[in-house]
mmCIF file of C-alpha atoms and ligand atoms in Angstrom:
data_model
loop_
_atom_site.group_PDB
_atom_site.id
_atom_site.type_symbol
_atom_site.label_atom_id
_atom_site.label_comp_id
_atom_site.label_asym_id
_atom_site.label_seq_id
_atom_site.Cartn_x
_atom_site.Cartn_y
_atom_site.Cartn_z
ATOM 1 C CA UNK B 1 -0.796 5.642 30.486
ATOM 2 C CA UNK B 2 1.346 5.044 27.380
ATOM 3 C CA UNK B 3 -0.344 5.839 24.093
ATOM 4 C CA UNK B 4 -0.513 2.812 21.777
ATOM 5 C CA UNK B 5 2.517 2.756 19.477
ATOM 6 C CA UNK B 6 2.012 4.167 16.018
ATOM 7 C CA UNK B 7 2.730 2.536 12.684
ATOM 8 C CA UNK B 8 2.510 5.835 10.793
ATOM 9 C CA UNK B 9 2.602 9.445 11.954
ATOM 10 C CA UNK B 10 2.239 12.311 9.477
ATOM 11 C CA UNK B 11 2.458 15.898 10.671
ATOM 12 C CA UNK B 12 1.763 18.853 8.390
ATOM 13 C CA UNK B 13 2.975 16.951 5.348
ATOM 14 C CA UNK B 14 3.234 19.099 2.229
ATOM 15 C CA UNK B 15 3.967 17.912 -1.295
ATOM 16 C CA UNK B 16 4.158 20.246 -4.273
ATOM 17 C CA UNK B 17 4.680 18.883 -7.771
ATOM 18 C CA UNK B 18 6.666 21.322 -9.856
ATOM 19 C CA UNK B 19 6.355 20.563 -13.537
ATOM 20 C CA UNK B 20 8.280 23.644 -14.613
ATOM 21 C CA UNK B 21 5.401 25.780 -15.846
ATOM 22 C CA UNK B 22 2.996 24.766 -13.064
ATOM 23 C CA UNK B 23 3.090 24.042 -9.343
ATOM 24 C CA UNK B 24 0.459 21.656 -7.969
ATOM 25 C CA UNK B 25 0.026 21.454 -4.218
ATOM 26 C CA UNK B 26 -1.020 17.810 -3.847
ATOM 27 C CA UNK B 27 -0.647 17.623 -0.047
ATOM 28 C CA UNK B 28 -1.352 20.762 1.910
ATOM 29 C CA UNK B 29 -0.561 19.958 5.548
ATOM 30 C CA UNK B 30 -1.676 16.368 6.119
ATOM 31 C CA UNK B 31 -1.998 15.138 9.693
ATOM 32 C CA UNK B 32 -2.682 11.430 10.122
ATOM 33 C CA UNK B 33 -1.866 8.750 12.654
ATOM 34 C CA UNK B 34 -2.243 5.044 12.016
ATOM 35 C CA UNK B 35 -1.990 2.684 14.960
ATOM 36 C CA UNK B 36 -0.227 -0.659 15.053
ATOM 37 C CA UNK B 37 -2.665 -3.400 14.154
ATOM 38 C CA UNK B 38 -4.948 -0.995 12.322
ATOM 39 C CA UNK B 39 -6.552 -1.181 8.890
ATOM 40 C CA UNK B 40 -6.969 2.430 7.764
ATOM 41 C CA UNK B 41 -8.852 3.218 4.589
ATOM 42 C CA UNK B 42 -8.343 6.474 2.723
ATOM 43 C CA UNK B 43 -11.151 7.891 0.614
ATOM 44 C CA UNK B 44 -11.724 11.120 -1.306
ATOM 45 C CA UNK B 45 -12.357 12.549 -4.764
ATOM 46 C CA UNK B 46 -10.042 12.001 -7.712
ATOM 47 C CA UNK B 47 -7.017 14.292 -7.546
ATOM 48 C CA UNK B 48 -7.319 15.044 -3.807
ATOM 49 C CA UNK B 49 -3.876 13.585 -3.050
ATOM 50 C CA UNK B 50 -4.468 9.974 -1.952
ATOM 51 C CA UNK B 51 -1.796 8.339 -4.119
ATOM 52 C CA UNK B 52 0.622 11.139 -3.266
ATOM 53 C CA UNK B 53 0.057 10.652 0.467
ATOM 54 C CA UNK B 54 0.572 6.897 0.462
ATOM 55 C CA UNK B 55 3.654 7.335 -1.747
ATOM 56 C CA UNK B 56 5.147 9.652 0.889
ATOM 57 C CA UNK B 57 4.204 7.217 3.669
ATOM 58 C CA UNK B 58 5.844 4.352 1.763
ATOM 59 C CA UNK B 59 9.008 6.359 1.067
ATOM 60 C CA UNK B 60 8.475 6.382 -2.700
ATOM 61 C CA UNK B 61 8.151 10.185 -2.763
ATOM 62 C CA UNK B 62 9.865 12.736 -0.533
ATOM 63 C CA UNK B 63 7.620 15.371 1.016
ATOM 64 C CA UNK B 64 8.595 19.040 0.664
ATOM 65 C CA UNK B 65 7.665 19.972 4.190
ATOM 66 C CA UNK B 66 6.383 18.381 7.377
ATOM 67 C CA UNK B 67 7.228 15.129 9.046
ATOM 68 C CA UNK B 68 6.368 11.504 8.308
ATOM 69 C CA UNK B 69 7.393 8.584 10.442
ATOM 70 C CA UNK B 70 6.909 4.857 9.791
ATOM 71 C CA UNK B 71 7.439 2.519 12.753
ATOM 72 C CA UNK B 72 9.307 5.357 14.449
ATOM 73 C CA UNK B 73 11.654 5.933 11.499
ATOM 74 C CA UNK B 74 11.876 9.190 9.568
ATOM 75 C CA UNK B 75 12.355 7.983 6.003
ATOM 76 C CA UNK B 76 13.267 11.447 4.723
ATOM 77 C CA UNK B 77 16.374 11.557 6.905
ATOM 78 C CA UNK B 78 17.672 8.176 5.677
ATOM 79 C CA UNK B 79 20.348 7.721 3.030
ATOM 80 C CA UNK B 80 18.984 6.296 -0.232
ATOM 81 C CA UNK B 81 20.515 2.893 0.441
ATOM 82 C CA UNK B 82 19.132 2.713 3.964
ATOM 83 C CA UNK B 83 15.722 3.775 2.735
ATOM 84 C CA UNK B 84 15.781 1.103 -0.003
ATOM 85 C CA UNK B 85 16.672 -1.552 2.562
ATOM 86 C CA UNK B 86 14.028 -0.339 4.986
ATOM 87 C CA UNK B 87 11.368 -0.370 2.271
ATOM 88 C CA UNK B 88 12.414 -3.784 0.946
ATOM 89 C CA UNK B 89 12.054 -5.313 4.391
ATOM 90 C CA UNK B 90 9.128 -3.445 5.861
ATOM 91 C CA UNK B 91 6.818 -2.145 3.167
ATOM 92 C CA UNK B 92 4.615 -3.771 0.532
ATOM 93 C CA UNK B 93 2.982 -1.493 -2.050
ATOM 94 C CA UNK B 94 0.136 -2.284 -4.451
ATOM 95 C CA UNK B 95 0.235 0.372 -7.179
ATOM 96 C CA UNK B 96 -2.922 1.776 -8.740
ATOM 97 C CA UNK B 97 -1.555 0.709 -12.146
ATOM 98 C CA UNK B 98 -0.166 -2.618 -10.789
ATOM 99 C CA UNK B 99 3.407 -1.942 -12.140
ATOM 100 C CA UNK B 100 4.170 -5.575 -12.919
ATOM 101 C CA UNK B 101 7.386 -6.301 -14.818
ATOM 102 C CA UNK B 102 6.145 -7.236 -18.312
ATOM 103 C CA UNK B 103 8.912 -9.718 -19.165
ATOM 104 C CA UNK B 104 8.480 -11.752 -15.978
ATOM 105 C CA UNK B 105 5.866 -14.434 -15.326
ATOM 106 C CA UNK B 106 3.337 -14.056 -12.511
ATOM 107 C CA UNK B 107 5.444 -16.229 -10.196
ATOM 108 C CA UNK B 108 8.635 -14.347 -11.075
ATOM 109 C CA UNK B 109 6.959 -10.989 -10.436
ATOM 110 C CA UNK B 110 5.694 -12.131 -7.050
ATOM 111 C CA UNK B 111 9.076 -13.531 -6.038
ATOM 112 C CA UNK B 112 10.931 -10.231 -6.611
ATOM 113 C CA UNK B 113 10.631 -8.889 -3.005
ATOM 114 C CA UNK B 114 12.020 -12.143 -1.613
ATOM 115 C CA UNK B 115 14.958 -12.169 -4.046
ATOM 116 C CA UNK B 116 15.729 -8.525 -3.182
ATOM 117 C CA UNK B 117 15.808 -9.603 0.463
ATOM 118 C CA UNK B 118 18.346 -12.332 -0.342
ATOM 119 C CA UNK B 119 16.258 -15.486 -0.793
ATOM 120 C CA UNK B 120 17.400 -18.087 -3.346
ATOM 121 C CA UNK B 121 15.449 -17.766 -6.593
ATOM 122 C CA UNK B 122 14.062 -21.319 -6.520
ATOM 123 C CA UNK B 123 12.837 -20.964 -2.925
ATOM 124 C CA UNK B 124 11.358 -17.546 -3.697
ATOM 125 C CA UNK B 125 9.457 -18.890 -6.698
ATOM 126 C CA UNK B 126 8.119 -21.830 -4.716
ATOM 127 C CA UNK B 127 6.767 -19.432 -2.120
ATOM 128 C CA UNK B 128 5.395 -17.172 -4.860
ATOM 129 C CA UNK B 129 3.395 -20.073 -6.306
ATOM 130 C CA UNK B 130 1.903 -20.735 -2.859
ATOM 131 C CA UNK B 131 0.804 -17.093 -2.457
ATOM 132 C CA UNK B 132 -0.580 -17.021 -6.011
ATOM 133 C CA UNK B 133 -2.655 -20.068 -5.074
ATOM 134 C CA UNK B 134 -4.015 -18.093 -2.120
ATOM 135 C CA UNK B 135 -5.212 -15.328 -4.427
ATOM 136 C CA UNK B 136 -6.812 -17.862 -6.775
ATOM 137 C CA UNK B 137 -4.140 -17.826 -9.480
ATOM 138 C CA UNK B 138 -2.550 -21.234 -8.952
ATOM 139 C CA UNK B 139 -3.291 -22.185 -12.561
ATOM 140 C CA UNK B 140 -1.688 -19.043 -14.064
ATOM 141 C CA UNK B 141 1.711 -18.860 -12.377
ATOM 142 C CA UNK B 142 3.684 -19.090 -15.639
ATOM 143 C CA UNK B 143 1.594 -16.444 -17.450
ATOM 144 C CA UNK B 144 3.067 -13.084 -18.409
ATOM 145 C CA UNK B 145 1.164 -9.973 -17.239
ATOM 146 C CA UNK B 146 0.033 -9.338 -20.848
ATOM 147 C CA UNK B 147 -1.628 -12.759 -20.827
ATOM 148 C CA UNK B 148 -3.656 -11.981 -17.695
ATOM 149 C CA UNK B 149 -6.918 -10.090 -17.209
ATOM 150 C CA UNK B 150 -6.910 -6.805 -15.268
ATOM 151 C CA UNK B 151 -8.276 -8.494 -12.152
ATOM 152 C CA UNK B 152 -5.684 -11.263 -12.417
ATOM 153 C CA UNK B 153 -2.863 -8.708 -12.782
ATOM 154 C CA UNK B 154 -4.230 -6.905 -9.747
ATOM 155 C CA UNK B 155 -4.068 -10.117 -7.711
ATOM 156 C CA UNK B 156 -0.466 -10.723 -8.843
ATOM 157 C CA UNK B 157 0.358 -7.199 -7.614
ATOM 158 C CA UNK B 158 -1.307 -7.940 -4.271
ATOM 159 C CA UNK B 159 0.553 -11.243 -3.923
ATOM 160 C CA UNK B 160 3.821 -9.396 -4.606
ATOM 161 C CA UNK B 161 3.053 -6.809 -1.918
ATOM 162 C CA UNK B 162 2.445 -9.326 0.826
ATOM 163 C CA UNK B 163 4.825 -12.182 0.012
ATOM 164 C CA UNK B 164 7.644 -10.943 2.258
ATOM 165 C CA UNK B 165 5.267 -10.329 5.199
ATOM 166 C CA UNK B 166 6.036 -6.601 5.387
ATOM 167 C CA UNK B 167 5.037 -4.705 8.515
ATOM 168 C CA UNK B 168 3.242 -2.053 6.473
ATOM 169 C CA UNK B 169 1.153 -2.882 3.407
ATOM 170 C CA UNK B 170 -0.064 0.081 1.360
ATOM 171 C CA UNK B 171 -2.618 -0.544 -1.394
ATOM 172 C CA UNK B 172 -3.911 1.882 -4.002
ATOM 173 C CA UNK B 173 -7.400 0.736 -5.058
ATOM 174 C CA UNK B 174 -6.642 -2.990 -4.581
ATOM 175 C CA UNK B 175 -10.136 -4.199 -5.498
ATOM 176 C CA UNK B 176 -10.926 -1.837 -8.395
ATOM 177 C CA UNK B 177 -10.767 -4.620 -11.018
ATOM 178 C CA UNK B 178 -12.189 -7.425 -8.893
ATOM 179 C CA UNK B 179 -15.708 -8.809 -8.676
ATOM 180 C CA UNK B 180 -17.408 -8.823 -5.293
ATOM 181 C CA UNK B 181 -16.395 -12.319 -4.239
ATOM 182 C CA UNK B 182 -12.758 -12.047 -5.386
ATOM 183 C CA UNK B 183 -12.474 -8.606 -3.754
ATOM 184 C CA UNK B 184 -13.833 -10.022 -0.540
ATOM 185 C CA UNK B 185 -11.357 -12.931 -0.637
ATOM 186 C CA UNK B 186 -8.424 -10.607 -1.336
ATOM 187 C CA UNK B 187 -9.425 -8.323 1.565
ATOM 188 C CA UNK B 188 -9.707 -11.303 3.895
ATOM 189 C CA UNK B 189 -6.220 -12.447 2.853
ATOM 190 C CA UNK B 190 -4.735 -8.937 3.197
ATOM 191 C CA UNK B 191 -6.224 -8.635 6.653
ATOM 192 C CA UNK B 192 -4.932 -12.031 7.688
ATOM 193 C CA UNK B 193 -1.380 -11.225 6.562
ATOM 194 C CA UNK B 194 -1.246 -7.599 7.606
ATOM 195 C CA UNK B 195 -3.121 -7.345 10.822
ATOM 196 C CA UNK B 196 -0.748 -8.370 13.531
ATOM 197 C CA UNK B 197 -0.204 -6.158 16.541
ATOM 198 C CA UNK B 198 3.045 -4.753 15.150
ATOM 199 C CA UNK B 199 1.778 -4.241 11.585
ATOM 200 C CA UNK B 200 -0.615 -1.998 9.699
ATOM 201 C CA UNK B 201 -2.535 -1.824 6.449
ATOM 202 C CA UNK B 202 -3.436 1.338 4.504
ATOM 203 C CA UNK B 203 -5.919 1.062 1.655
ATOM 204 C CA UNK B 204 -6.974 3.781 -0.765
ATOM 205 C CA UNK B 205 -10.378 2.874 -2.125
ATOM 206 C CA UNK B 206 -13.600 4.039 -3.737
ATOM 207 C CA UNK B 207 -15.088 0.587 -3.249
ATOM 208 C CA UNK B 208 -17.911 0.864 -0.704
ATOM 209 C CA UNK B 209 -18.235 -2.930 -0.724
ATOM 210 C CA UNK B 210 -15.028 -3.224 1.323
ATOM 211 C CA UNK B 211 -15.574 -0.364 3.820
ATOM 212 C CA UNK B 212 -16.667 -2.865 6.473
ATOM 213 C CA UNK B 213 -13.114 -4.272 6.590
ATOM 214 C CA UNK B 214 -11.739 -0.931 7.875
ATOM 215 C CA UNK B 215 -10.996 -0.078 11.479
ATOM 216 C CA UNK B 216 -11.120 3.611 10.539
ATOM 217 C CA UNK B 217 -11.751 5.562 7.356
ATOM 218 C CA UNK B 218 -9.900 8.814 6.704
ATOM 219 C CA UNK B 219 -11.500 11.202 4.266
ATOM 220 C CA UNK B 220 -9.298 13.434 2.129
ATOM 221 C CA UNK B 221 -10.152 16.513 0.150
ATOM 222 C CA UNK B 222 -7.939 19.001 -1.608
ATOM 223 C CA UNK B 223 -4.673 17.857 -0.025
ATOM 224 C CA UNK B 224 -6.039 17.575 3.531
ATOM 225 C CA UNK B 225 -7.501 14.944 5.812
ATOM 226 C CA UNK B 226 -10.944 16.407 6.475
ATOM 227 C CA UNK B 227 -12.225 13.762 8.864
ATOM 228 C CA UNK B 228 -11.619 10.310 10.280
ATOM 229 C CA UNK B 229 -14.502 7.975 10.995
ATOM 230 C CA UNK B 230 -13.876 5.680 13.875
ATOM 231 C CA UNK B 231 -14.474 2.007 14.406
ATOM 232 C CA UNK B 232 -18.053 0.890 14.383
ATOM 233 C CA UNK B 233 -19.245 3.775 12.238
ATOM 234 C CA UNK B 234 -20.701 2.616 8.972
ATOM 235 C CA UNK B 235 -19.278 4.674 6.135
ATOM 236 C CA UNK B 236 -21.622 5.721 3.432
ATOM 237 C CA UNK B 237 -20.935 4.960 -0.229
HETATM 238 N N1 LIG M 301 3.854 13.531 -11.112
HETATM 239 C C1 LIG M 301 2.999 14.544 -10.999
HETATM 240 N N2 LIG M 301 3.292 15.757 -11.507
HETATM 241 C C2 LIG M 301 2.447 16.805 -11.390
HETATM 242 N N3 LIG M 301 1.277 16.753 -10.754
HETATM 243 C C3 LIG M 301 0.922 15.566 -10.214
HETATM 244 C C4 LIG M 301 1.742 14.407 -10.309
HETATM 245 N N4 LIG M 301 1.127 13.378 -9.692
HETATM 246 C C5 LIG M 301 -0.030 13.867 -9.224
HETATM 247 N N5 LIG M 301 -0.167 15.181 -9.542
HETATM 248 C C6 LIG M 301 -1.297 16.064 -9.169
HETATM 249 O O1 LIG M 301 -1.399 16.067 -7.741
HETATM 250 C C7 LIG M 301 -2.758 16.023 -7.329
HETATM 251 C C8 LIG M 301 -2.978 14.789 -6.462
HETATM 252 O O2 LIG M 301 -2.796 13.632 -7.262
HETATM 253 P P1 LIG M 301 -2.964 12.146 -6.686
HETATM 254 O O3 LIG M 301 -2.505 11.225 -7.756
HETATM 255 O O4 LIG M 301 -2.313 12.054 -5.372
HETATM 256 O O5 LIG M 301 -4.565 12.074 -6.512
HETATM 257 P P2 LIG M 301 -5.503 10.851 -6.114
HETATM 258 O O6 LIG M 301 -6.322 11.305 -4.950
HETATM 259 O O7 LIG M 301 -4.705 9.615 -5.952
HETATM 260 O O8 LIG M 301 -6.475 10.740 -7.387
HETATM 261 P P3 LIG M 301 -7.154 9.427 -8.070
HETATM 262 O O9 LIG M 301 -8.334 9.043 -7.185
HETATM 263 O O10 LIG M 301 -7.630 9.945 -9.414
HETATM 264 O O11 LIG M 301 -6.139 8.354 -8.188
HETATM 265 C C9 LIG M 301 -3.588 16.042 -8.613
HETATM 266 O O12 LIG M 301 -3.968 17.367 -8.852
HETATM 267 C C10 LIG M 301 -2.627 15.561 -9.678
HETATM 268 O O13 LIG M 301 -2.934 16.114 -10.936
HETATM 269 MG MG1 LIG M 302 -4.616 7.843 -7.033
#
């Protein structure tokens, strides 16, 4: 029997931040497999390495040791240009701090991944407006990030991560600034976009209200995955 194909495979991944006077081991041998079609949540205490791990998975950070593969590709072995292209096509990332471009409107921010992938600006912005409508921001498409609330900025960041239909969407606390109903709507939309049989969704969260959306929940502590709860198991808050 063939095992189901994997979207992500991490083996003994190590990441050490070296700030000159201090070395911090953020990932200390992470093993994790995420299947195609799976929504994996990642939980664990502050500082345990969640953001670091998803940054390695998304090719934003290079690990210092171990192996990490996304859709069968080893990002570490790619040239910078190839990695940029691969990420632009295949990966959407919602940053914990949103990372919107302050001088661009909501619609312009959301259209960036499409423009990077070669779409005409006017077409990209039209599509961006449609996705902003889906996240409930149809009336704010011309607003700058500084003119939006935290929850609205978060939804712009989510729209930007999914607009180009990437095969892997990685979200760092995507519902932290959202009320229950908006968080629920955003999760439903993320699931709809991301969960095809050749795609996957990874969500770092502390938000127990969205645990039910997960197929599995991986628990991290001190740079390790300490357990993975399978489908059907209710996670506790
Ligand atoms: N750029 C950096 N330079 C040095 N140390 C860092 C850097 N980024 C993170 N760290 C350290 O690495 C460890 C893991 O950090 P990380 O941001 O991955 O944690 P986290 O689980 O995402 O935490 P949180 O829930 O607070 O977002 C922490 O001890 C943190 O202080
Ligand atoms: Mg973090």
